[in-house]
mmCIF file of C-alpha atoms and ligand atoms in Angstrom:
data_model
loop_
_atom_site.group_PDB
_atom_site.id
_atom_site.type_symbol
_atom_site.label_atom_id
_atom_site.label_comp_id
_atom_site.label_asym_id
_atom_site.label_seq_id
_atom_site.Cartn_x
_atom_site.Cartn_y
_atom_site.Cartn_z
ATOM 1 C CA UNK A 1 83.672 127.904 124.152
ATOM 2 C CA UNK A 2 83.604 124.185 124.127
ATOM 3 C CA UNK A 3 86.394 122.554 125.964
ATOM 4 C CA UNK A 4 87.727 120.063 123.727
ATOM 5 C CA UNK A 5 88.019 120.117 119.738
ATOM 6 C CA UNK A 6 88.494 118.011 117.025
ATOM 7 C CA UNK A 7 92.731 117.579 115.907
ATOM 8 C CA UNK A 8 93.650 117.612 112.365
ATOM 9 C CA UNK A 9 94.773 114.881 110.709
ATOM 10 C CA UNK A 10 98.604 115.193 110.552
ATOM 11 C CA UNK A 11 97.444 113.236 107.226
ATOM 12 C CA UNK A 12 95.446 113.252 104.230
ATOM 13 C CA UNK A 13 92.629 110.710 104.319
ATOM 14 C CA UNK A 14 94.145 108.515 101.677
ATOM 15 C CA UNK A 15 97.467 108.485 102.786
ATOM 16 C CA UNK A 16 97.042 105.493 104.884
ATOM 17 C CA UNK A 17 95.875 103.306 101.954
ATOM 18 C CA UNK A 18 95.853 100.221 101.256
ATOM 19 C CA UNK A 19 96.406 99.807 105.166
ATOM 20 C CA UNK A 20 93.762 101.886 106.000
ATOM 21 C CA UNK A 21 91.153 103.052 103.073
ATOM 22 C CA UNK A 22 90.446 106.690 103.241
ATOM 23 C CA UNK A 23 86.466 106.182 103.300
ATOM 24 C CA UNK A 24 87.362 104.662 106.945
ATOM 25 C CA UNK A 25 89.653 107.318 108.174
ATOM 26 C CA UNK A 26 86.842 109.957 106.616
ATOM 27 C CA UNK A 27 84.075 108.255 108.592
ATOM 28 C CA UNK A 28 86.488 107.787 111.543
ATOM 29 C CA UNK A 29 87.602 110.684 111.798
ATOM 30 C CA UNK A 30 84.834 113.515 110.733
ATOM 31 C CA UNK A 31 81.883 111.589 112.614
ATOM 32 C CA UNK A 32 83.032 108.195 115.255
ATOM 33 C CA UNK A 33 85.623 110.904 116.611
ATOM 34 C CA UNK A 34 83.689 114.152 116.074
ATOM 35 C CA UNK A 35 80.742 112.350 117.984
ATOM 36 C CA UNK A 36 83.241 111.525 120.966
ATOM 37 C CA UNK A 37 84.264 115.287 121.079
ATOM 38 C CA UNK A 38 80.478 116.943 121.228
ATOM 39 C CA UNK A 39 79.608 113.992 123.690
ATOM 40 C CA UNK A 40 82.650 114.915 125.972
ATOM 41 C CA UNK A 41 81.720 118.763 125.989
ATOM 42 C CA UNK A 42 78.344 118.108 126.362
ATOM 43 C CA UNK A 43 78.772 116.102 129.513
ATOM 44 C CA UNK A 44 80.664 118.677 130.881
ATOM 45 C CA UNK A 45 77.842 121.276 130.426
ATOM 46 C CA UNK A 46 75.380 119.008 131.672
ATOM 47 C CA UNK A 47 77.670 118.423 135.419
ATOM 48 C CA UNK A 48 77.968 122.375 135.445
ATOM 49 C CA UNK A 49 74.433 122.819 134.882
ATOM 50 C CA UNK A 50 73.738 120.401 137.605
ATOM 51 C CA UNK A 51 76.105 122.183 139.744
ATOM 52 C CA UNK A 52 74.347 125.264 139.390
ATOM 53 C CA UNK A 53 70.483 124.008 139.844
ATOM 54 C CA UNK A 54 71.779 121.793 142.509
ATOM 55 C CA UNK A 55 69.833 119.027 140.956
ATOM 56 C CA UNK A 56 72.884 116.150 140.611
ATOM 57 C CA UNK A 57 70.179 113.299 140.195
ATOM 58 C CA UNK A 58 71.733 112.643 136.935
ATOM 59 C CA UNK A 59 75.207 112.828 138.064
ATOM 60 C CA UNK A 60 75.604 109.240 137.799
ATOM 61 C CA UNK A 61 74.782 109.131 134.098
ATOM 62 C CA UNK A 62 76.748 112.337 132.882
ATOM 63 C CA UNK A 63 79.902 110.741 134.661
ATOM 64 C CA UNK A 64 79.501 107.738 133.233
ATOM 65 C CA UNK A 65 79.065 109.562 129.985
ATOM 66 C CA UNK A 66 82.186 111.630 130.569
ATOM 67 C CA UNK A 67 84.253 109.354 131.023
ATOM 68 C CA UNK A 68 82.764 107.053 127.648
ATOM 69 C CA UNK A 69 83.244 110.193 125.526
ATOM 70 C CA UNK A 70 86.421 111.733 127.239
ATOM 71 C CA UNK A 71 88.107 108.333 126.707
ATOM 72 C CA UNK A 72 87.081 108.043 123.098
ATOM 73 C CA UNK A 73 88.289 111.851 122.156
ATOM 74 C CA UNK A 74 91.927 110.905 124.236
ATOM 75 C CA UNK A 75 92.211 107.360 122.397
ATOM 76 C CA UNK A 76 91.456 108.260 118.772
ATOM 77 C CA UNK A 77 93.688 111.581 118.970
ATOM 78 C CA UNK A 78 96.458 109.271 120.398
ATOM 79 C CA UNK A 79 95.821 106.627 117.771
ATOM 80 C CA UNK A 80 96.167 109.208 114.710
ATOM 81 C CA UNK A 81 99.287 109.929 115.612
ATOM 82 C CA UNK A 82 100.708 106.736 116.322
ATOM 83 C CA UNK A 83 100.053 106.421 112.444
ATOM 84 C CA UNK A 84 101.920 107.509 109.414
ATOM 85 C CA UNK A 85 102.272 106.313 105.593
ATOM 86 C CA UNK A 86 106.353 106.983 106.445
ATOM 87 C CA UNK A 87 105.639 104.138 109.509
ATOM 88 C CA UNK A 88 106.676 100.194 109.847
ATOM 89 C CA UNK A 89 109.705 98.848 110.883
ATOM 90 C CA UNK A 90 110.596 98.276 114.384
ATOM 91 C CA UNK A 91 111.489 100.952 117.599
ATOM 92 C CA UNK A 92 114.774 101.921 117.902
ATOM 93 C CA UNK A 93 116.893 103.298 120.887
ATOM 94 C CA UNK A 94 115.628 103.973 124.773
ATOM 95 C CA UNK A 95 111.864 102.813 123.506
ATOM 96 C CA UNK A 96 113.277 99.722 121.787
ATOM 97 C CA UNK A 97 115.432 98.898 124.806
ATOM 98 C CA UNK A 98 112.479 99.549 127.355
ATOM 99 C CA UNK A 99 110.191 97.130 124.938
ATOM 100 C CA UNK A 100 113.257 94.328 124.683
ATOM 101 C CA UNK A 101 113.265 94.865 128.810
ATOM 102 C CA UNK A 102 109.993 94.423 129.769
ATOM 103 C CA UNK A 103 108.502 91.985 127.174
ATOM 104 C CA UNK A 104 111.449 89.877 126.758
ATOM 105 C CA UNK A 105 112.307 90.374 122.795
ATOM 106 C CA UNK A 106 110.805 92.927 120.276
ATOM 107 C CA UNK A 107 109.123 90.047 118.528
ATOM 108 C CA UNK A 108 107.376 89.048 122.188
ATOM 109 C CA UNK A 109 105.926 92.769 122.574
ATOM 110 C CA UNK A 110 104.384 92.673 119.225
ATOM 111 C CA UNK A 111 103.323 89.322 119.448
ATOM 112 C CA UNK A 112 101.781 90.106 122.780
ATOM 113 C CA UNK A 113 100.279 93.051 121.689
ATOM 114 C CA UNK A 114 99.037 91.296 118.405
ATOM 115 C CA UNK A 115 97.525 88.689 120.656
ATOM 116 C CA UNK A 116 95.733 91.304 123.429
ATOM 117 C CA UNK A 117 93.999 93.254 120.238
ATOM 118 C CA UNK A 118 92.836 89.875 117.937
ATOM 119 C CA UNK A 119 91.554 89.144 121.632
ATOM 120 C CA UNK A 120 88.923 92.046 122.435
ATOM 121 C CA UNK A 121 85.725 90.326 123.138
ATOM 122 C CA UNK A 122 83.223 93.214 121.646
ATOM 123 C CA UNK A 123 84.689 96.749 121.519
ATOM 124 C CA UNK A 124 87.840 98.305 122.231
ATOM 125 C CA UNK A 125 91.417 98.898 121.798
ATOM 126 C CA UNK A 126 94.790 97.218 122.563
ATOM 127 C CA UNK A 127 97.398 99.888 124.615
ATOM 128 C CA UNK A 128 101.108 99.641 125.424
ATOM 129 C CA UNK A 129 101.339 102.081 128.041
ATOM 130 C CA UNK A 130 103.984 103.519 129.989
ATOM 131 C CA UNK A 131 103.267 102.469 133.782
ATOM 132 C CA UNK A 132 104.556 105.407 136.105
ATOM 133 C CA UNK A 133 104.303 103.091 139.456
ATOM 134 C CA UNK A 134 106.748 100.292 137.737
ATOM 135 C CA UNK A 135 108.433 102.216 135.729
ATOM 136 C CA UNK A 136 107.938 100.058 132.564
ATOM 137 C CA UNK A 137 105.562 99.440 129.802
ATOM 138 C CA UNK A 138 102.436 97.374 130.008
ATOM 139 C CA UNK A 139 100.058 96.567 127.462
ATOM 140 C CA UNK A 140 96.411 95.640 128.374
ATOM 141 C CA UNK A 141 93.170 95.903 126.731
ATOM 142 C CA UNK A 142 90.613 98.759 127.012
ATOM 143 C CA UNK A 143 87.226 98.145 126.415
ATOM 144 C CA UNK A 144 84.801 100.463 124.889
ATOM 145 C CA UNK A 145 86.685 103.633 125.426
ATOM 146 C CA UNK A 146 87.480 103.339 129.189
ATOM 147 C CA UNK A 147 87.350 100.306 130.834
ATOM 148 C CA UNK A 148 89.349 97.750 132.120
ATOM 149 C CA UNK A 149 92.785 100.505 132.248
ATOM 150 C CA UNK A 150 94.413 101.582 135.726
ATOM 151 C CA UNK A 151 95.179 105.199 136.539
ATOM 152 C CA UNK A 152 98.468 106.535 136.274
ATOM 153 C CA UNK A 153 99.106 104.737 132.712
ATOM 154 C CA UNK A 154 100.109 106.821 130.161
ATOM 155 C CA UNK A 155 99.292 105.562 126.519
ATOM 156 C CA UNK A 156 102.203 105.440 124.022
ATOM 157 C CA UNK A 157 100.776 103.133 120.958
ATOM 158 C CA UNK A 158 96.860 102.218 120.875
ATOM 159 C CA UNK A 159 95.107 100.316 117.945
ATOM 160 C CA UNK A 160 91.286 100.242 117.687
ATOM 161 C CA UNK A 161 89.551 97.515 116.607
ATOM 162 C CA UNK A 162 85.990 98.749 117.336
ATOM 163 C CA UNK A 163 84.383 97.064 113.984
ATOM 164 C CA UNK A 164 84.133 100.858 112.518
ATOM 165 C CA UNK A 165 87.420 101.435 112.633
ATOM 166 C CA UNK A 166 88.539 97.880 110.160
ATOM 167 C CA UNK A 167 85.048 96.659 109.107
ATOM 168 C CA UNK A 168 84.918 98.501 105.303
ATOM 169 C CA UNK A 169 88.315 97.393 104.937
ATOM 170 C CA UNK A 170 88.594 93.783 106.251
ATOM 171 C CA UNK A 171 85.024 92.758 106.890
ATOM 172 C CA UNK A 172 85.425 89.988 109.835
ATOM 173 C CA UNK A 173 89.029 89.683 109.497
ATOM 174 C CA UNK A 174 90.476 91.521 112.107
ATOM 175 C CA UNK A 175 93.822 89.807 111.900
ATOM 176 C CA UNK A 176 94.788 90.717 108.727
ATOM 177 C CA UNK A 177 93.920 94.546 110.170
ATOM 178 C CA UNK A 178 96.126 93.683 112.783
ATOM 179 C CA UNK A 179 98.823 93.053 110.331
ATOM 180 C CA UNK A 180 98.395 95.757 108.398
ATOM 181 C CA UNK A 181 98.662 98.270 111.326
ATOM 182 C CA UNK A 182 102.155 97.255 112.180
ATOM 183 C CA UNK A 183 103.199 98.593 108.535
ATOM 184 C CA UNK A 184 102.129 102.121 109.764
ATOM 185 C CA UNK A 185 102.737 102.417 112.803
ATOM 186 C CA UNK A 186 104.658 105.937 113.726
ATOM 187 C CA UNK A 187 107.548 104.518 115.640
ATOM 188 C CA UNK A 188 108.806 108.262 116.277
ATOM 189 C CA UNK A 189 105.409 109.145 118.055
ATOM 190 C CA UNK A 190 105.930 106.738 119.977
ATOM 191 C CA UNK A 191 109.246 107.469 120.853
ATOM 192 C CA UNK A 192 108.406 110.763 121.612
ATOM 193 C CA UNK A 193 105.393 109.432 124.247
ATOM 194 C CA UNK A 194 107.548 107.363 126.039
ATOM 195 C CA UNK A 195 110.282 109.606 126.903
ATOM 196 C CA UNK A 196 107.743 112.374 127.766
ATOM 197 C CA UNK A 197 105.805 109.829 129.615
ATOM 198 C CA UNK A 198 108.599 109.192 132.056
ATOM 199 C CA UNK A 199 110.148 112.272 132.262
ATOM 200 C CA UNK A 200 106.388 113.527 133.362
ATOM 201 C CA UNK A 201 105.626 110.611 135.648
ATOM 202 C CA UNK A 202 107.957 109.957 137.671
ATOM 203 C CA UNK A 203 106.813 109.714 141.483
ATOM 204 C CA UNK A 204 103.767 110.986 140.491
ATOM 205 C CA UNK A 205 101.454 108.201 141.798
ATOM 206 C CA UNK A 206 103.557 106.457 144.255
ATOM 207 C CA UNK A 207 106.721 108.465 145.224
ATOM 208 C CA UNK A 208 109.830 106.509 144.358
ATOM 209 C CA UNK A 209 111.528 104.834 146.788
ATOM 210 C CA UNK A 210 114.945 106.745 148.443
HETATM 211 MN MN1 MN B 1 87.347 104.390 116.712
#
């Protein structure tokens, strides 16, 4: 039995549009993330198959590819959720206090966050993560599926603007996808990652202090 599967949609392919066009969350979803999932499981037959010939020559490689495919499977089932044709507005309570906190206003996180996805050089994603060490949000960018994040972040909101995931829809434009992402954005889900986030994290890396 493979490890890891492809989620549902918790939507119908169109129900995104105009934001999103359902020929993009169809392609998205069915073969960019599909392709993550069978990439992810097959790595992980490949190490145990290395394991058992004692041949790791390749181990290099299938970590590398692990980690590539594992991190595309985690960011694209995070991202699905963090979107819903019922989404927009802004955060509201604990989440919209932590944002106001560590970003200065609500309109300097999404600026900020704006800013760190129109700025991905090549392939990627912007993240506002929950940082279990400082006990605040961060956002940073992730390139490709894996690169460039720290360990012990948890994601709570991620966009993707790898060119599949806006090119049908916006061409070169990847500012007005930008914009159009904040009017679905599943404030809820989020929500609902950040207070699980902390409650899971906390002295987890670095015991807290006293
Ligand atoms: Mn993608």
């Amino acid at each position: 039995m493979p490890v890891y599967s492809l989620p549902e949609l918790p939507y119908d392919y169109s129900a995104l549009a105009p934001h999103i066009s359902a020929t993009i969350m169809e392609l998205h979803h069915s073969k960019h993330h599909q392709a993550y999932v069978t990439g992810a499981n097959a790595a992980l037959e490949q190490l145990a198959e290395a394991r058992e010939s004692g041949n790791l020559a390749n181990v290099n490689k299938l970590e590398k590819d692990l980690a590539f495919n594992l991190g595309g499977h985690i960011n694209h089932s995070v991202f699905w959720k963090n979107l819903s044709p019922d989404g927009g507005g802004s955060p509201e309570g604990e989440l919209a206090a932590a944002l106001d906190d560590g970003f200065g206003s609500l309109d300097a996180f999404r600026a900020h966050f704006t800013a760190t996805a129109l700025g991905v050089q090549g392939s990627g994603w912007a993240v506002l993560a929950w940082d279990s060490v400082g006990a605040r949000p961060v956002i940073f960018q992730l390139f490709d599926q894996q690169g460039n994040a720290p360990l012990g972040v948890i994601p709570l909101l991620q966009l993707d603007v790898w060119e599949h995931a806006y090119y049908l829809d916006y061409r070169n434009v990847r500012a007005d996808y930008v914009k159009a992402f904040w009017e679905i954005v599943n404030w809820a889900d989020v929500e609902a990652r950040f207070t699980a986030a902390r409650a899971a994290t906390s002295g987890l890396i670095v015991p807290s202090a006293g």
